[in-house]
PDB file of C-alpha atoms in Angstrom:
ATOM      1  CA  MET A 111    -107.365  28.189  14.402  1.00 69.00           C
ATOM      2  CA  LEU A 112    -108.689  30.663  16.975  1.00 69.00           C
ATOM      3  CA  SER A 113    -110.829  27.937  18.504  1.00 79.00           C
ATOM      4  CA  ASP A 114    -107.739  25.723  18.859  1.00 87.00           C
ATOM      5  CA  LEU A 115    -105.891  28.500  20.693  1.00 92.00           C
ATOM      6  CA  GLY A 116    -108.949  29.103  22.865  1.00 92.00           C
ATOM      7  CA  SER A 117    -109.153  25.384  23.640  1.00 93.00           C
ATOM      8  CA  ALA A 118    -105.489  25.267  24.617  1.00 94.00           C
ATOM      9  CA  LEU A 119    -105.883  28.288  26.895  1.00 94.00           C
ATOM     10  CA  ALA A 120    -109.041  26.811  28.420  1.00 95.00           C
ATOM     11  CA  GLY A 121    -107.200  23.562  29.112  1.00 94.00           C
ATOM     12  CA  LEU A 122    -104.388  25.420  30.856  1.00 95.00           C
ATOM     13  CA  LEU A 123    -106.876  27.449  32.882  1.00 95.00           C
ATOM     14  CA  ALA A 124    -108.794  24.300  33.883  1.00 95.00           C
ATOM     15  CA  LEU A 125    -105.615  22.582  35.041  1.00 96.00           C
ATOM     16  CA  ALA A 126    -104.327  25.643  36.890  1.00 94.00           C
ATOM     17  CA  THR A 127    -107.674  26.192  38.619  1.00 94.00           C
ATOM     18  CA  ILE A 128    -107.919  22.577  39.777  1.00 95.00           C
ATOM     19  CA  LEU A 129    -104.319  22.652  41.025  1.00 93.00           C
ATOM     20  CA  MET A 130    -104.870  25.923  42.900  1.00 90.00           C
ATOM     21  CA  GLY A 131    -108.014  24.565  44.527  1.00 90.00           C
ATOM     22  CA  SER A 132    -106.200  21.390  45.515  1.00 92.00           C
ATOM     23  CA  ARG A 133    -103.395  23.425  47.055  1.00 88.00           C
ATOM     24  CA  TYR A 134    -105.888  25.288  49.244  1.00 85.00           C
ATOM     25  CA  LEU A 135    -107.114  21.924  50.553  1.00 85.00           C
ATOM     26  CA  LEU A 136    -103.712  20.290  51.010  1.00 86.00           C
ATOM     27  CA  ASP A 137    -101.560  23.182  52.243  1.00 81.00           C
ATOM     28  CA  PRO A 138    -103.857  26.132  53.003  1.00 78.00           C
ATOM     29  CA  THR A 139    -101.598  28.571  54.869  1.00 73.00           C
ATOM     30  CA  PRO A 140     -99.018  29.289  52.133  1.00 74.00           C
ATOM     31  CA  ALA A 141    -101.717  29.120  49.475  1.00 73.00           C
ATOM     32  CA  ALA A 142    -103.748  31.773  51.290  1.00 73.00           C
ATOM     33  CA  ALA A 143    -100.737  34.069  51.469  1.00 74.00           C
ATOM     34  CA  GLY A 144    -100.549  33.982  47.660  1.00 76.00           C
ATOM     35  CA  PHE A 145    -104.173  35.100  47.377  1.00 79.00           C
ATOM     36  CA  GLY A 146    -103.209  38.614  48.488  1.00 80.00           C
ATOM     37  CA  ILE A 147    -105.242  39.314  51.616  1.00 74.00           C
ATOM     38  CA  PRO A 148    -103.013  40.858  54.291  1.00 68.00           C
ATOM     39  CA  GLY A 149    -102.359  38.986  57.512  1.00 66.00           C
ATOM     40  CA  ALA A 150    -101.370  35.362  57.774  1.00 55.00           C
ATOM     41  CA  PRO A 151    -104.310  33.021  58.163  1.00 61.00           C
ATOM     42  CA  ARG A 152    -104.577  31.521  61.604  1.00 60.00           C
ATOM     43  CA  ASP A 153    -104.773  27.836  62.243  1.00 60.00           C
ATOM     44  CA  THR A 154    -108.434  28.073  63.188  1.00 62.00           C
ATOM     45  CA  ALA A 155    -111.600  26.439  61.944  1.00 60.00           C
ATOM     46  CA  PRO A 156    -113.102  29.623  60.381  1.00 58.00           C
ATOM     47  CA  ASP A 157    -109.970  30.342  58.344  1.00 69.00           C
ATOM     48  CA  HIS A 158    -109.664  26.764  57.159  1.00 73.00           C
ATOM     49  CA  ALA A 159    -113.391  26.649  56.384  1.00 78.00           C
ATOM     50  CA  TRP A 160    -113.056  29.770  54.201  1.00 78.00           C
ATOM     51  CA  LEU A 161    -110.127  28.220  52.375  1.00 81.00           C
ATOM     52  CA  ALA A 162    -112.052  24.965  51.868  1.00 84.00           C
ATOM     53  CA  VAL A 163    -114.921  26.927  50.297  1.00 86.00           C
ATOM     54  CA  LYS A 164    -112.478  28.631  47.943  1.00 86.00           C
ATOM     55  CA  ALA A 165    -110.884  25.275  47.140  1.00 90.00           C
ATOM     56  CA  ALA A 166    -114.235  23.668  46.325  1.00 93.00           C
ATOM     57  CA  ARG A 167    -115.173  26.619  44.109  1.00 93.00           C
ATOM     58  CA  ASP A 168    -111.899  26.476  42.190  1.00 94.00           C
ATOM     59  CA  ILE A 169    -111.949  22.705  41.715  1.00 96.00           C
ATOM     60  CA  ALA A 170    -115.591  22.724  40.552  1.00 96.00           C
ATOM     61  CA  ILE A 171    -114.954  25.503  38.005  1.00 96.00           C
ATOM     62  CA  GLY A 172    -111.858  23.695  36.721  1.00 96.00           C
ATOM     63  CA  ILE A 173    -113.802  20.457  36.289  1.00 97.00           C
ATOM     64  CA  ALA A 174    -116.650  22.271  34.496  1.00 97.00           C
ATOM     65  CA  ILE A 175    -114.174  23.879  32.083  1.00 96.00           C
ATOM     66  CA  ALA A 176    -112.473  20.511  31.475  1.00 96.00           C
ATOM     67  CA  ALA A 177    -115.803  18.750  30.902  1.00 97.00           C
ATOM     68  CA  LEU A 178    -116.913  21.209  28.223  1.00 96.00           C
ATOM     69  CA  LEU A 179    -113.464  21.115  26.643  1.00 95.00           C
ATOM     70  CA  ILE A 180    -113.464  17.304  26.497  1.00 95.00           C
ATOM     71  CA  ASN A 181    -116.990  17.369  25.065  1.00 95.00           C
ATOM     72  CA  GLY A 182    -115.895  19.765  22.317  1.00 93.00           C
ATOM     73  CA  ALA A 183    -118.586  22.269  23.287  1.00 95.00           C
ATOM     74  CA  HIS A 184    -116.491  25.301  22.380  1.00 94.00           C
ATOM     75  CA  THR A 185    -119.267  27.878  22.249  1.00 95.00           C
ATOM     76  CA  GLN A 186    -120.686  26.800  25.610  1.00 96.00           C
ATOM     77  CA  LEU A 187    -117.158  26.732  27.031  1.00 96.00           C
ATOM     78  CA  GLY A 188    -116.657  30.283  25.800  1.00 96.00           C
ATOM     79  CA  TYR A 189    -119.791  31.440  27.598  1.00 97.00           C
ATOM     80  CA  LEU A 190    -118.707  29.613  30.757  1.00 97.00           C
ATOM     81  CA  MET A 191    -115.321  31.345  30.561  1.00 96.00           C
ATOM     82  CA  LEU A 192    -117.093  34.676  30.100  1.00 97.00           C
ATOM     83  CA  ALA A 193    -119.306  34.078  33.140  1.00 97.00           C
ATOM     84  CA  THR A 194    -116.567  32.725  35.384  1.00 96.00           C
ATOM     85  CA  SER A 195    -114.216  35.597  34.574  1.00 97.00           C
ATOM     86  CA  THR A 196    -116.217  37.462  37.212  1.00 97.00           C
ATOM     87  CA  ILE A 197    -114.540  35.275  39.869  1.00 95.00           C
ATOM     88  CA  PRO A 198    -110.982  36.642  39.481  1.00 95.00           C
ATOM     89  CA  ILE A 199    -112.411  40.151  39.000  1.00 97.00           C
ATOM     90  CA  ALA A 200    -114.186  39.806  42.351  1.00 95.00           C
ATOM     91  CA  ASP A 201    -111.109  38.227  43.950  1.00 92.00           C
ATOM     92  CA  GLY A 202    -108.926  41.130  42.834  1.00 94.00           C
ATOM     93  CA  THR A 203    -111.473  43.595  44.159  1.00 95.00           C
ATOM     94  CA  ILE A 204    -111.528  41.752  47.500  1.00 92.00           C
ATOM     95  CA  VAL A 205    -107.736  41.975  47.711  1.00 91.00           C
ATOM     96  CA  LEU A 206    -107.804  45.716  47.001  1.00 93.00           C
ATOM     97  CA  ARG A 207    -110.596  46.371  49.532  1.00 93.00           C
ATOM     98  CA  ALA A 208    -108.685  44.395  52.176  1.00 88.00           C
ATOM     99  CA  GLY A 209    -105.628  46.577  51.618  1.00 90.00           C
ATOM    100  CA  GLY A 210    -103.692  43.792  49.947  1.00 89.00           C
ATOM    101  CA  PRO A 211    -100.942  44.257  47.387  1.00 92.00           C
ATOM    102  CA  LYS A 212    -102.049  45.943  44.188  1.00 95.00           C
ATOM    103  CA  ALA A 213     -99.545  43.796  42.307  1.00 94.00           C
ATOM    104  CA  THR A 214    -101.453  40.684  43.378  1.00 92.00           C
ATOM    105  CA  ALA A 215    -104.862  42.178  42.597  1.00 93.00           C
ATOM    106  CA  TYR A 216    -103.818  43.358  39.154  1.00 96.00           C
ATOM    107  CA  GLY A 217    -101.014  40.922  38.300  1.00 94.00           C
ATOM    108  CA  VAL A 218    -102.664  37.727  39.475  1.00 92.00           C
ATOM    109  CA  HIS A 219    -106.417  38.127  39.699  1.00 95.00           C
ATOM    110  CA  TRP A 220    -107.211  40.690  37.020  1.00 97.00           C
ATOM    111  CA  THR A 221    -104.629  39.290  34.625  1.00 97.00           C
ATOM    112  CA  THR A 222    -106.349  35.923  35.039  1.00 95.00           C
ATOM    113  CA  ALA A 223    -109.678  37.602  34.267  1.00 97.00           C
ATOM    114  CA  ALA A 224    -108.198  39.171  31.125  1.00 97.00           C
ATOM    115  CA  LEU A 225    -106.878  35.763  30.031  1.00 96.00           C
ATOM    116  CA  MET A 226    -110.290  34.214  30.657  1.00 96.00           C
ATOM    117  CA  LEU A 227    -112.036  36.965  28.665  1.00 97.00           C
ATOM    118  CA  THR A 228    -109.570  36.501  25.805  1.00 96.00           C
ATOM    119  CA  THR A 229    -110.169  32.760  25.887  1.00 96.00           C
ATOM    120  CA  ALA A 230    -113.929  33.334  25.870  1.00 96.00           C
ATOM    121  CA  ALA A 231    -113.643  35.611  22.833  1.00 95.00           C
ATOM    122  CA  LEU A 232    -111.550  33.028  20.975  1.00 95.00           C
ATOM    123  CA  LEU A 233    -114.065  30.272  21.698  1.00 95.00           C
ATOM    124  CA  ILE A 234    -117.263  32.211  21.018  1.00 94.00           C
ATOM    125  CA  THR A 235    -116.193  33.682  17.658  1.00 83.00           C
TER     126      THR A 235
END
């Protein structure tokens, strides 16, 4: 039962992560504003390169989660979720250090980390 709930949450997280990464590739300026770092990104190569790196990271993590989920490797998926929960923790910390909105750091990034940690616990147990 707990593993089924963990699998469902992992599936939602995989889909959301892939969609977010895709959005950073397809329409980077509004997507970047939702990340929480103050100041609108400029239409320059360095800004778009940074967003492409973030997009690749998100898409790759989403695919890895989906692959383990499809394979039925729940314990390994739980450990992957545990390890990758450091990403939204770091993202939230980056937002706070950049003077971004606390609501975004806590409400988006750290809430995502808490959901990932909960999912990991459901899959590992």
